[in-house]
JSON list of C-alpha atoms in Angstrom, two decimals:
[
{"chain": "A", "resi": 1, "resn": "MET", "atom": "CA", "xyz": [132.03, 106.04, 137.33]},
{"chain": "A", "resi": 2, "resn": "ARG", "atom": "CA", "xyz": [131.83, 109.22, 139.36]},
{"chain": "A", "resi": 3, "resn": "LYS", "atom": "CA", "xyz": [134.59, 110.81, 137.27]},
{"chain": "A", "resi": 4, "resn": "LEU", "atom": "CA", "xyz": [132.65, 109.82, 134.05]},
{"chain": "A", "resi": 5, "resn": "LEU", "atom": "CA", "xyz": [129.47, 111.28, 135.44]},
{"chain": "A", "resi": 6, "resn": "LEU", "atom": "CA", "xyz": [131.20, 114.49, 136.35]},
{"chain": "A", "resi": 7, "resn": "MET", "atom": "CA", "xyz": [132.68, 114.76, 132.78]},
{"chain": "A", "resi": 8, "resn": "VAL", "atom": "CA", "xyz": [129.17, 114.27, 131.18]},
{"chain": "A", "resi": 9, "resn": "LEU", "atom": "CA", "xyz": [127.63, 116.86, 133.58]},
{"chain": "A", "resi": 10, "resn": "VAL", "atom": "CA", "xyz": [130.32, 119.38, 132.64]},
{"chain": "A", "resi": 11, "resn": "GLY", "atom": "CA", "xyz": [129.49, 118.63, 128.93]},
{"chain": "A", "resi": 12, "resn": "PHE", "atom": "CA", "xyz": [125.88, 119.16, 129.56]},
{"chain": "A", "resi": 13, "resn": "LEU", "atom": "CA", "xyz": [126.60, 122.64, 131.03]},
{"chain": "A", "resi": 14, "resn": "SER", "atom": "CA", "xyz": [128.19, 123.50, 127.67]},
{"chain": "A", "resi": 15, "resn": "VAL", "atom": "CA", "xyz": [125.07, 122.31, 125.88]},
{"chain": "A", "resi": 16, "resn": "LEU", "atom": "CA", "xyz": [122.71, 124.08, 128.15]},
{"chain": "A", "resi": 17, "resn": "LEU", "atom": "CA", "xyz": [124.54, 127.43, 128.52]},
{"chain": "A", "resi": 18, "resn": "THR", "atom": "CA", "xyz": [122.43, 130.38, 129.45]},
{"chain": "A", "resi": 19, "resn": "SER", "atom": "CA", "xyz": [121.98, 133.36, 127.10]},
{"chain": "A", "resi": 20, "resn": "THR", "atom": "CA", "xyz": [124.32, 135.39, 129.44]},
{"chain": "A", "resi": 21, "resn": "THR", "atom": "CA", "xyz": [127.33, 133.46, 128.00]},
{"chain": "A", "resi": 22, "resn": "ALA", "atom": "CA", "xyz": [125.88, 133.48, 124.61]},
{"chain": "A", "resi": 23, "resn": "LEU", "atom": "CA", "xyz": [125.44, 137.28, 124.46]},
{"chain": "A", "resi": 24, "resn": "ALA", "atom": "CA", "xyz": [128.96, 137.92, 125.72]},
{"chain": "A", "resi": 25, "resn": "ALA", "atom": "CA", "xyz": [130.33, 136.85, 122.20]},
{"chain": "A", "resi": 26, "resn": "GLY", "atom": "CA", "xyz": [127.17, 136.35, 120.25]},
{"chain": "A", "resi": 27, "resn": "GLY", "atom": "CA", "xyz": [127.30, 139.45, 118.07]},
{"chain": "A", "resi": 28, "resn": "TYR", "atom": "CA", "xyz": [123.44, 139.97, 118.16]},
{"chain": "A", "resi": 29, "resn": "GLN", "atom": "CA", "xyz": [121.05, 142.17, 119.89]},
{"chain": "A", "resi": 30, "resn": "GLU", "atom": "CA", "xyz": [118.22, 141.11, 122.22]},
{"chain": "A", "resi": 31, "resn": "ILE", "atom": "CA", "xyz": [114.82, 142.85, 121.59]},
{"chain": "A", "resi": 32, "resn": "ASP", "atom": "CA", "xyz": [111.37, 142.70, 122.90]},
{"chain": "A", "resi": 33, "resn": "ALA", "atom": "CA", "xyz": [107.95, 142.19, 121.30]},
{"chain": "A", "resi": 34, "resn": "ALA", "atom": "CA", "xyz": [107.35, 145.88, 120.46]},
{"chain": "A", "resi": 35, "resn": "GLU", "atom": "CA", "xyz": [110.79, 146.22, 118.92]},
{"chain": "A", "resi": 36, "resn": "THR", "atom": "CA", "xyz": [110.28, 142.98, 116.87]},
{"chain": "A", "resi": 37, "resn": "LYS", "atom": "CA", "xyz": [107.00, 144.22, 115.57]},
{"chain": "A", "resi": 38, "resn": "ALA", "atom": "CA", "xyz": [108.49, 147.61, 114.54]},
{"chain": "A", "resi": 39, "resn": "LEU", "atom": "CA", "xyz": [111.36, 145.94, 112.79]},
{"chain": "A", "resi": 40, "resn": "MET", "atom": "CA", "xyz": [108.90, 143.85, 110.86]},
{"chain": "A", "resi": 41, "resn": "GLU", "atom": "CA", "xyz": [106.57, 146.64, 109.88]},
{"chain": "A", "resi": 42, "resn": "LYS", "atom": "CA", "xyz": [108.90, 149.56, 109.34]},
{"chain": "A", "resi": 43, "resn": "GLU", "atom": "CA", "xyz": [112.30, 147.95, 108.34]},
{"chain": "A", "resi": 44, "resn": "GLY", "atom": "CA", "xyz": [111.27, 144.81, 106.58]},
{"chain": "A", "resi": 45, "resn": "ALA", "atom": "CA", "xyz": [113.02, 142.45, 109.02]},
{"chain": "A", "resi": 46, "resn": "LEU", "atom": "CA", "xyz": [112.75, 138.71, 108.34]},
{"chain": "A", "resi": 47, "resn": "VAL", "atom": "CA", "xyz": [111.34, 137.12, 111.56]},
{"chain": "A", "resi": 48, "resn": "VAL", "atom": "CA", "xyz": [112.36, 133.47, 111.65]},
{"chain": "A", "resi": 49, "resn": "PHE", "atom": "CA", "xyz": [111.07, 130.57, 113.79]},
{"chain": "A", "resi": 50, "resn": "PRO", "atom": "CA", "xyz": [113.94, 128.02, 113.85]},
{"chain": "A", "resi": 51, "resn": "LEU", "atom": "CA", "xyz": [112.17, 125.07, 115.43]},
{"chain": "A", "resi": 52, "resn": "SER", "atom": "CA", "xyz": [110.18, 122.34, 113.72]},
{"chain": "A", "resi": 53, "resn": "PRO", "atom": "CA", "xyz": [107.39, 122.75, 111.09]},
{"chain": "A", "resi": 54, "resn": "ILE", "atom": "CA", "xyz": [105.13, 121.00, 113.65]},
{"chain": "A", "resi": 55, "resn": "GLU", "atom": "CA", "xyz": [105.60, 123.66, 116.21]},
{"chain": "A", "resi": 56, "resn": "PHE", "atom": "CA", "xyz": [105.42, 126.40, 113.56]},
{"chain": "A", "resi": 57, "resn": "ASP", "atom": "CA", "xyz": [102.13, 125.12, 112.23]},
{"chain": "A", "resi": 58, "resn": "ASN", "atom": "CA", "xyz": [100.77, 124.91, 115.77]},
{"chain": "A", "resi": 59, "resn": "LYS", "atom": "CA", "xyz": [101.37, 128.48, 116.56]},
{"chain": "A", "resi": 60, "resn": "HIS", "atom": "CA", "xyz": [103.54, 131.20, 115.08]},
{"chain": "A", "resi": 61, "resn": "ILE", "atom": "CA", "xyz": [103.91, 135.05, 114.79]},
{"chain": "A", "resi": 62, "resn": "LYS", "atom": "CA", "xyz": [101.93, 136.30, 111.74]},
{"chain": "A", "resi": 63, "resn": "GLY", "atom": "CA", "xyz": [104.33, 137.14, 109.04]},
{"chain": "A", "resi": 64, "resn": "SER", "atom": "CA", "xyz": [107.25, 135.08, 110.27]},
{"chain": "A", "resi": 65, "resn": "VAL", "atom": "CA", "xyz": [108.85, 132.17, 108.42]},
{"chain": "A", "resi": 66, "resn": "ASN", "atom": "CA", "xyz": [110.07, 128.70, 109.39]},
{"chain": "A", "resi": 67, "resn": "ILE", "atom": "CA", "xyz": [113.59, 127.90, 108.78]},
{"chain": "A", "resi": 68, "resn": "VAL", "atom": "CA", "xyz": [114.84, 125.14, 111.00]},
{"chain": "A", "resi": 69, "resn": "MET", "atom": "CA", "xyz": [118.34, 125.33, 112.68]},
{"chain": "A", "resi": 70, "resn": "ASP", "atom": "CA", "xyz": [120.02, 122.82, 110.35]},
{"chain": "A", "resi": 71, "resn": "LYS", "atom": "CA", "xyz": [118.90, 124.77, 107.24]},
{"chain": "A", "resi": 72, "resn": "LEU", "atom": "CA", "xyz": [119.90, 128.32, 108.26]},
{"chain": "A", "resi": 73, "resn": "ALA", "atom": "CA", "xyz": [123.11, 128.10, 106.06]},
{"chain": "A", "resi": 74, "resn": "THR", "atom": "CA", "xyz": [121.19, 127.31, 103.00]},
{"chain": "A", "resi": 75, "resn": "ASP", "atom": "CA", "xyz": [117.66, 128.97, 103.48]},
{"chain": "A", "resi": 76, "resn": "LEU", "atom": "CA", "xyz": [118.42, 132.41, 104.94]},
{"chain": "A", "resi": 77, "resn": "PRO", "atom": "CA", "xyz": [118.41, 135.34, 102.49]},
{"chain": "A", "resi": 78, "resn": "ALA", "atom": "CA", "xyz": [121.41, 136.04, 100.34]},
{"chain": "A", "resi": 79, "resn": "ASP", "atom": "CA", "xyz": [121.70, 139.56, 101.53]},
{"chain": "A", "resi": 80, "resn": "LYS", "atom": "CA", "xyz": [123.94, 139.63, 104.57]},
{"chain": "A", "resi": 81, "resn": "ASN", "atom": "CA", "xyz": [122.67, 143.10, 105.58]},
{"chain": "A", "resi": 82, "resn": "ARG", "atom": "CA", "xyz": [119.00, 141.97, 105.87]},
{"chain": "A", "resi": 83, "resn": "LYS", "atom": "CA", "xyz": [117.67, 142.36, 109.38]},
{"chain": "A", "resi": 84, "resn": "LEU", "atom": "CA", "xyz": [116.94, 138.99, 110.95]},
{"chain": "A", "resi": 85, "resn": "VAL", "atom": "CA", "xyz": [114.97, 138.34, 114.09]},
{"chain": "A", "resi": 86, "resn": "PHE", "atom": "CA", "xyz": [115.00, 134.89, 115.74]},
{"chain": "A", "resi": 87, "resn": "TYR", "atom": "CA", "xyz": [112.30, 133.76, 118.11]},
{"chain": "A", "resi": 88, "resn": "CYS", "atom": "CA", "xyz": [110.94, 130.47, 119.62]},
{"chain": "A", "resi": 89, "resn": "LEU", "atom": "CA", "xyz": [108.83, 129.40, 122.59]},
{"chain": "A", "resi": 90, "resn": "GLY", "atom": "CA", "xyz": [110.00, 131.72, 125.26]},
{"chain": "A", "resi": 91, "resn": "THR", "atom": "CA", "xyz": [112.97, 132.40, 127.58]},
{"chain": "A", "resi": 92, "resn": "THR", "atom": "CA", "xyz": [113.57, 128.68, 128.44]},
{"chain": "A", "resi": 93, "resn": "CYS", "atom": "CA", "xyz": [113.81, 127.89, 124.71]},
{"chain": "A", "resi": 94, "resn": "VAL", "atom": "CA", "xyz": [117.42, 128.16, 123.50]},
{"chain": "A", "resi": 95, "resn": "ALA", "atom": "CA", "xyz": [116.68, 128.06, 119.80]},
{"chain": "A", "resi": 96, "resn": "SER", "atom": "CA", "xyz": [116.25, 131.77, 119.51]},
{"chain": "A", "resi": 97, "resn": "TRP", "atom": "CA", "xyz": [119.82, 132.77, 120.56]},
{"chain": "A", "resi": 98, "resn": "ARG", "atom": "CA", "xyz": [121.48, 129.72, 119.11]},
{"chain": "A", "resi": 99, "resn": "ALA", "atom": "CA", "xyz": [119.98, 130.50, 115.78]},
{"chain": "A", "resi": 100, "resn": "ALA", "atom": "CA", "xyz": [121.07, 134.24, 116.15]},
{"chain": "A", "resi": 101, "resn": "GLU", "atom": "CA", "xyz": [124.57, 133.12, 116.87]},
{"chain": "A", "resi": 102, "resn": "LYS", "atom": "CA", "xyz": [124.56, 130.85, 113.96]},
{"chain": "A", "resi": 103, "resn": "ALA", "atom": "CA", "xyz": [123.48, 133.76, 111.69]},
{"chain": "A", "resi": 104, "resn": "VAL", "atom": "CA", "xyz": [126.26, 135.91, 112.90]},
{"chain": "A", "resi": 105, "resn": "GLU", "atom": "CA", "xyz": [128.69, 132.98, 112.20]},
{"chain": "A", "resi": 106, "resn": "LEU", "atom": "CA", "xyz": [127.31, 132.96, 108.66]},
{"chain": "A", "resi": 107, "resn": "GLY", "atom": "CA", "xyz": [128.20, 136.62, 108.21]},
{"chain": "A", "resi": 108, "resn": "TYR", "atom": "CA", "xyz": [124.85, 138.36, 108.75]},
{"chain": "A", "resi": 109, "resn": "LYS", "atom": "CA", "xyz": [125.40, 141.92, 110.09]},
{"chain": "A", "resi": 110, "resn": "ASN", "atom": "CA", "xyz": [121.94, 142.94, 111.68]},
{"chain": "A", "resi": 111, "resn": "VAL", "atom": "CA", "xyz": [120.85, 140.00, 113.79]},
{"chain": "A", "resi": 112, "resn": "TYR", "atom": "CA", "xyz": [118.42, 140.04, 116.73]},
{"chain": "A", "resi": 113, "resn": "ALA", "atom": "CA", "xyz": [117.02, 137.55, 119.19]},
{"chain": "A", "resi": 114, "resn": "PHE", "atom": "CA", "xyz": [113.48, 137.92, 120.52]},
{"chain": "A", "resi": 115, "resn": "ARG", "atom": "CA", "xyz": [114.10, 135.57, 123.45]},
{"chain": "A", "resi": 116, "resn": "GLU", "atom": "CA", "xyz": [110.71, 136.15, 125.14]},
{"chain": "A", "resi": 117, "resn": "GLY", "atom": "CA", "xyz": [109.12, 134.80, 121.94]},
{"chain": "A", "resi": 118, "resn": "ILE", "atom": "CA", "xyz": [105.61, 133.60, 121.61]},
{"chain": "A", "resi": 119, "resn": "PRO", "atom": "CA", "xyz": [104.39, 134.10, 125.17]},
{"chain": "A", "resi": 120, "resn": "ALA", "atom": "CA", "xyz": [105.46, 137.86, 125.18]},
{"chain": "A", "resi": 121, "resn": "TRP", "atom": "CA", "xyz": [104.11, 138.26, 121.65]},
{"chain": "A", "resi": 122, "resn": "GLN", "atom": "CA", "xyz": [100.64, 136.91, 122.65]},
{"chain": "A", "resi": 123, "resn": "ALA", "atom": "CA", "xyz": [100.77, 138.86, 125.99]},
{"chain": "A", "resi": 124, "resn": "ALA", "atom": "CA", "xyz": [101.16, 142.00, 123.92]},
{"chain": "A", "resi": 125, "resn": "GLY", "atom": "CA", "xyz": [98.09, 141.08, 121.81]},
{"chain": "A", "resi": 126, "resn": "TYR", "atom": "CA", "xyz": [99.84, 140.84, 118.60]},
{"chain": "A", "resi": 127, "resn": "PRO", "atom": "CA", "xyz": [98.52, 138.56, 115.92]},
{"chain": "A", "resi": 128, "resn": "MET", "atom": "CA", "xyz": [99.36, 134.83, 115.72]},
{"chain": "A", "resi": 129, "resn": "VAL", "atom": "CA", "xyz": [98.65, 132.14, 113.17]},
{"chain": "A", "resi": 130, "resn": "THR", "atom": "CA", "xyz": [97.63, 128.49, 113.62]},
{"chain": "A", "resi": 131, "resn": "VAL", "atom": "CA", "xyz": [97.76, 126.24, 110.49]},
{"chain": "A", "resi": 132, "resn": "LYS", "atom": "CA", "xyz": [97.59, 122.73, 112.04]},
{"chain": "A", "resi": 133, "resn": "PRO", "atom": "CA", "xyz": [96.95, 122.70, 115.66]},
{"chain": "A", "resi": 134, "resn": "LEU", "atom": "CA", "xyz": [98.27, 119.85, 117.80]},
{"chain": "A", "resi": 135, "resn": "PRO", "atom": "CA", "xyz": [95.60, 117.63, 119.23]},
{"chain": "A", "resi": 136, "resn": "ASP", "atom": "CA", "xyz": [94.52, 118.43, 122.77]},
{"chain": "A", "resi": 137, "resn": "VAL", "atom": "CA", "xyz": [95.49, 115.01, 124.38]},
{"chain": "A", "resi": 138, "resn": "ALA", "atom": "CA", "xyz": [96.89, 114.00, 127.69]},
{"chain": "A", "resi": 139, "resn": "VAL", "atom": "CA", "xyz": [100.66, 113.24, 127.59]},
{"chain": "A", "resi": 140, "resn": "LYS", "atom": "CA", "xyz": [101.79, 110.35, 129.70]},
{"chain": "A", "resi": 141, "resn": "LYS", "atom": "CA", "xyz": [105.20, 110.71, 131.26]},
{"chain": "A", "resi": 142, "resn": "ILE", "atom": "CA", "xyz": [107.56, 108.08, 132.55]},
{"chain": "A", "resi": 143, "resn": "SER", "atom": "CA", "xyz": [110.73, 108.28, 134.76]},
{"chain": "A", "resi": 144, "resn": "THR", "atom": "CA", "xyz": [114.27, 107.64, 133.67]},
{"chain": "A", "resi": 145, "resn": "GLY", "atom": "CA", "xyz": [113.99, 104.33, 135.83]},
{"chain": "A", "resi": 146, "resn": "GLU", "atom": "CA", "xyz": [111.08, 103.13, 133.83]},
{"chain": "A", "resi": 147, "resn": "LEU", "atom": "CA", "xyz": [112.72, 103.92, 130.64]},
{"chain": "A", "resi": 148, "resn": "ALA", "atom": "CA", "xyz": [115.87, 101.95, 131.79]},
{"chain": "A", "resi": 149, "resn": "SER", "atom": "CA", "xyz": [113.66, 98.94, 132.57]},
{"chain": "A", "resi": 150, "resn": "MET", "atom": "CA", "xyz": [111.75, 99.17, 129.22]},
{"chain": "A", "resi": 151, "resn": "LEU", "atom": "CA", "xyz": [115.14, 99.25, 127.36]},
{"chain": "A", "resi": 152, "resn": "ALA", "atom": "CA", "xyz": [116.25, 96.17, 129.14]},
{"chain": "A", "resi": 153, "resn": "ASN", "atom": "CA", "xyz": [113.05, 94.19, 128.98]},
{"chain": "A", "resi": 154, "resn": "ASP", "atom": "CA", "xyz": [110.43, 95.46, 126.49]},
{"chain": "A", "resi": 155, "resn": "ASP", "atom": "CA", "xyz": [109.96, 95.71, 122.75]},
{"chain": "A", "resi": 156, "resn": "ILE", "atom": "CA", "xyz": [109.90, 99.59, 122.44]},
{"chain": "A", "resi": 157, "resn": "THR", "atom": "CA", "xyz": [111.31, 102.26, 120.23]},
{"chain": "A", "resi": 158, "resn": "LEU", "atom": "CA", "xyz": [113.07, 105.15, 121.88]},
{"chain": "A", "resi": 159, "resn": "VAL", "atom": "CA", "xyz": [112.74, 108.16, 119.64]},
{"chain": "A", "resi": 160, "resn": "ASP", "atom": "CA", "xyz": [115.37, 110.88, 120.41]},
{"chain": "A", "resi": 161, "resn": "ILE", "atom": "CA", "xyz": [114.10, 114.06, 119.01]},
{"chain": "A", "resi": 162, "resn": "ASN", "atom": "CA", "xyz": [117.01, 116.22, 119.98]},
{"chain": "A", "resi": 163, "resn": "LEU", "atom": "CA", "xyz": [118.66, 118.65, 117.47]},
{"chain": "A", "resi": 164, "resn": "ASN", "atom": "CA", "xyz": [121.51, 117.12, 115.58]},
{"chain": "A", "resi": 165, "resn": "GLU", "atom": "CA", "xyz": [124.03, 119.36, 117.38]},
{"chain": "A", "resi": 166, "resn": "ASP", "atom": "CA", "xyz": [122.91, 117.99, 120.77]},
{"chain": "A", "resi": 167, "resn": "ALA", "atom": "CA", "xyz": [122.30, 114.51, 119.82]},
{"chain": "A", "resi": 168, "resn": "HIS", "atom": "CA", "xyz": [125.89, 114.23, 118.43]},
{"chain": "A", "resi": 169, "resn": "LYS", "atom": "CA", "xyz": [127.22, 115.20, 121.84]},
{"chain": "A", "resi": 170, "resn": "PHE", "atom": "CA", "xyz": [125.24, 112.95, 124.09]},
{"chain": "A", "resi": 171, "resn": "TYR", "atom": "CA", "xyz": [122.87, 110.09, 123.60]},
{"chain": "A", "resi": 172, "resn": "ILE", "atom": "CA", "xyz": [121.61, 106.81, 124.99]},
{"chain": "A", "resi": 173, "resn": "ASP", "atom": "CA", "xyz": [123.62, 104.17, 123.35]},
{"chain": "A", "resi": 174, "resn": "ASN", "atom": "CA", "xyz": [120.98, 101.44, 122.76]},
{"chain": "A", "resi": 175, "resn": "ALA", "atom": "CA", "xyz": [119.87, 99.54, 119.70]},
{"chain": "A", "resi": 176, "resn": "LYS", "atom": "CA", "xyz": [116.27, 100.46, 120.45]},
{"chain": "A", "resi": 177, "resn": "ARG", "atom": "CA", "xyz": [116.97, 104.15, 119.99]},
{"chain": "A", "resi": 178, "resn": "VAL", "atom": "CA", "xyz": [116.40, 106.05, 116.76]},
{"chain": "A", "resi": 179, "resn": "HIS", "atom": "CA", "xyz": [117.38, 109.69, 116.31]},
{"chain": "A", "resi": 180, "resn": "ILE", "atom": "CA", "xyz": [114.76, 111.69, 114.45]},
{"chain": "A", "resi": 181, "resn": "PRO", "atom": "CA", "xyz": [115.07, 115.50, 115.25]},
{"chain": "A", "resi": 182, "resn": "LEU", "atom": "CA", "xyz": [111.67, 117.02, 115.96]},
{"chain": "A", "resi": 183, "resn": "ASP", "atom": "CA", "xyz": [112.40, 119.24, 112.93]},
{"chain": "A", "resi": 184, "resn": "GLU", "atom": "CA", "xyz": [112.16, 116.15, 110.67]},
{"chain": "A", "resi": 185, "resn": "LEU", "atom": "CA", "xyz": [109.55, 114.08, 112.51]},
{"chain": "A", "resi": 186, "resn": "ASN", "atom": "CA", "xyz": [106.64, 114.99, 110.15]},
{"chain": "A", "resi": 187, "resn": "SER", "atom": "CA", "xyz": [108.81, 113.79, 107.04]},
{"chain": "A", "resi": 188, "resn": "ARG", "atom": "CA", "xyz": [110.30, 110.65, 108.78]},
{"chain": "A", "resi": 189, "resn": "LEU", "atom": "CA", "xyz": [107.17, 109.03, 110.21]},
{"chain": "A", "resi": 190, "resn": "ALA", "atom": "CA", "xyz": [107.79, 105.76, 108.21]},
{"chain": "A", "resi": 191, "resn": "GLU", "atom": "CA", "xyz": [110.82, 105.09, 110.48]},
{"chain": "A", "resi": 192, "resn": "ILE", "atom": "CA", "xyz": [108.64, 104.85, 113.58]},
{"chain": "A", "resi": 193, "resn": "PRO", "atom": "CA", "xyz": [106.91, 101.47, 113.94]},
{"chain": "A", "resi": 194, "resn": "ARG", "atom": "CA", "xyz": [103.16, 101.48, 114.78]},
{"chain": "A", "resi": 195, "resn": "ASP", "atom": "CA", "xyz": [103.12, 98.15, 116.43]},
{"chain": "A", "resi": 196, "resn": "LYS", "atom": "CA", "xyz": [105.37, 99.02, 119.46]},
{"chain": "A", "resi": 197, "resn": "LYS", "atom": "CA", "xyz": [105.35, 101.35, 122.39]},
{"chain": "A", "resi": 198, "resn": "ILE", "atom": "CA", "xyz": [106.90, 104.60, 121.50]},
{"chain": "A", "resi": 199, "resn": "VAL", "atom": "CA", "xyz": [109.06, 106.49, 124.00]},
{"chain": "A", "resi": 200, "resn": "VAL", "atom": "CA", "xyz": [110.01, 110.00, 123.18]},
{"chain": "A", "resi": 201, "resn": "ILE", "atom": "CA", "xyz": [112.98, 111.74, 124.74]},
{"chain": "A", "resi": 202, "resn": "CYS", "atom": "CA", "xyz": [114.47, 115.21, 124.30]},
{"chain": "A", "resi": 203, "resn": "LEU", "atom": "CA", "xyz": [117.13, 117.18, 125.99]},
{"chain": "A", "resi": 204, "resn": "LYS", "atom": "CA", "xyz": [115.25, 118.58, 129.14]},
{"chain": "A", "resi": 205, "resn": "GLY", "atom": "CA", "xyz": [111.67, 117.27, 128.72]},
{"chain": "A", "resi": 206, "resn": "LYS", "atom": "CA", "xyz": [110.40, 120.54, 127.10]},
{"chain": "A", "resi": 207, "resn": "ARG", "atom": "CA", "xyz": [109.66, 119.44, 123.53]},
{"chain": "A", "resi": 208, "resn": "SER", "atom": "CA", "xyz": [108.69, 115.79, 123.98]},
{"chain": "A", "resi": 209, "resn": "ALA", "atom": "CA", "xyz": [105.11, 116.69, 124.74]},
{"chain": "A", "resi": 210, "resn": "THR", "atom": "CA", "xyz": [104.82, 118.22, 121.21]},
{"chain": "A", "resi": 211, "resn": "ALA", "atom": "CA", "xyz": [106.13, 115.05, 119.63]},
{"chain": "A", "resi": 212, "resn": "VAL", "atom": "CA", "xyz": [103.75, 112.86, 121.65]},
{"chain": "A", "resi": 213, "resn": "LYS", "atom": "CA", "xyz": [100.80, 115.01, 120.68]},
{"chain": "A", "resi": 214, "resn": "TYR", "atom": "CA", "xyz": [101.76, 114.97, 116.94]},
{"chain": "A", "resi": 215, "resn": "LEU", "atom": "CA", "xyz": [102.31, 111.22, 116.93]},
{"chain": "A", "resi": 216, "resn": "THR", "atom": "CA", "xyz": [99.00, 110.64, 118.68]},
{"chain": "A", "resi": 217, "resn": "GLY", "atom": "CA", "xyz": [97.35, 112.85, 116.02]},
{"chain": "A", "resi": 218, "resn": "GLN", "atom": "CA", "xyz": [99.03, 110.62, 113.28]},
{"chain": "A", "resi": 219, "resn": "GLY", "atom": "CA", "xyz": [97.39, 107.58, 114.69]},
{"chain": "A", "resi": 220, "resn": "TYR", "atom": "CA", "xyz": [100.08, 106.19, 117.15]},
{"chain": "A", "resi": 221, "resn": "THR", "atom": "CA", "xyz": [98.25, 104.76, 120.10]},
{"chain": "A", "resi": 222, "resn": "ASP", "atom": "CA", "xyz": [100.88, 103.94, 122.69]},
{"chain": "A", "resi": 223, "resn": "VAL", "atom": "CA", "xyz": [103.20, 107.00, 123.02]},
{"chain": "A", "resi": 224, "resn": "VAL", "atom": "CA", "xyz": [104.87, 108.30, 126.22]},
{"chain": "A", "resi": 225, "resn": "MET", "atom": "CA", "xyz": [107.69, 110.74, 126.99]},
{"chain": "A", "resi": 226, "resn": "VAL", "atom": "CA", "xyz": [110.47, 110.70, 129.44]},
{"chain": "A", "resi": 227, "resn": "ARG", "atom": "CA", "xyz": [110.13, 113.29, 132.32]},
{"chain": "A", "resi": 228, "resn": "GLY", "atom": "CA", "xyz": [113.18, 115.53, 132.45]},
{"chain": "A", "resi": 229, "resn": "GLY", "atom": "CA", "xyz": [114.59, 114.19, 129.21]},
{"chain": "A", "resi": 230, "resn": "LEU", "atom": "CA", "xyz": [118.24, 113.32, 128.68]},
{"chain": "A", "resi": 231, "resn": "GLN", "atom": "CA", "xyz": [119.18, 115.77, 131.31]},
{"chain": "A", "resi": 232, "resn": "GLN", "atom": "CA", "xyz": [117.40, 113.91, 133.96]},
{"chain": "A", "resi": 233, "resn": "TRP", "atom": "CA", "xyz": [118.73, 110.59, 132.65]},
{"chain": "A", "resi": 234, "resn": "VAL", "atom": "CA", "xyz": [122.28, 111.86, 133.45]},
{"chain": "A", "resi": 235, "resn": "LEU", "atom": "CA", "xyz": [121.46, 113.46, 136.68]},
{"chain": "A", "resi": 236, "resn": "ASP", "atom": "CA", "xyz": [120.02, 110.10, 137.85]},
{"chain": "A", "resi": 237, "resn": "GLY", "atom": "CA", "xyz": [123.40, 108.63, 137.21]},
{"chain": "A", "resi": 238, "resn": "ARG", "atom": "CA", "xyz": [122.65, 106.70, 133.96]},
{"chain": "A", "resi": 239, "resn": "ARG", "atom": "CA", "xyz": [125.08, 106.27, 131.24]},
{"chain": "A", "resi": 240, "resn": "VAL", "atom": "CA", "xyz": [125.17, 108.18, 127.86]},
{"chain": "A", "resi": 241, "resn": "LYS", "atom": "CA", "xyz": [127.55, 107.98, 125.01]},
{"chain": "A", "resi": 242, "resn": "ARG", "atom": "CA", "xyz": [129.66, 111.10, 124.66]},
{"chain": "A", "resi": 243, "resn": "THR", "atom": "CA", "xyz": [131.07, 111.73, 121.24]},
{"chain": "A", "resi": 244, "resn": "ASN", "atom": "CA", "xyz": [133.30, 114.84, 121.89]}
]
């Protein structure tokens, strides 16, 4: 059991790599808010938010576009020389540099990651846009121990909102789990029952609050999230299924 846990933790390290490792072979440049703004205004750079439509509609950089991670290969411009800037929710959000790496892999030549993202853009006083704000509601959190008890004893649905890339590496192997990436949550609501308690889990407990607020705004009345996400589940010594 200890050996298995060690293997899983090592795997998690590969999923949760810092940008330092990513930059070593990433093939893109890091830029700040002022440089992002200049690239947009003077060089026609396409600024891309690679997270979910829910998060994009809640708040995004004016003039940017929403292309989720799984659609970068099909929805980015055909011109491989087009300047591309990727941003997300701040330095703790890995989507900006992951998307930049993906763009480089796809053959784009001028790729940038604005890792400071929305917080730095706002701090600089640059314009933001809100299309559909998330409801301002309290988000209830449960521990991994409470989740384990619910999975064993209660009629719940565990909604795993992790990116496909992450969910295919580690997940809780339970019949009560359904995998719906946050990128697809708005289009797959019909798969989430309204007559059960809904428990949301993500990788590190960072994005689950967004899903809880969104589901609450869509009329779900009993929705909670797992504190610390799947990472905490593993750190607490609980089993996950590892696929590679």
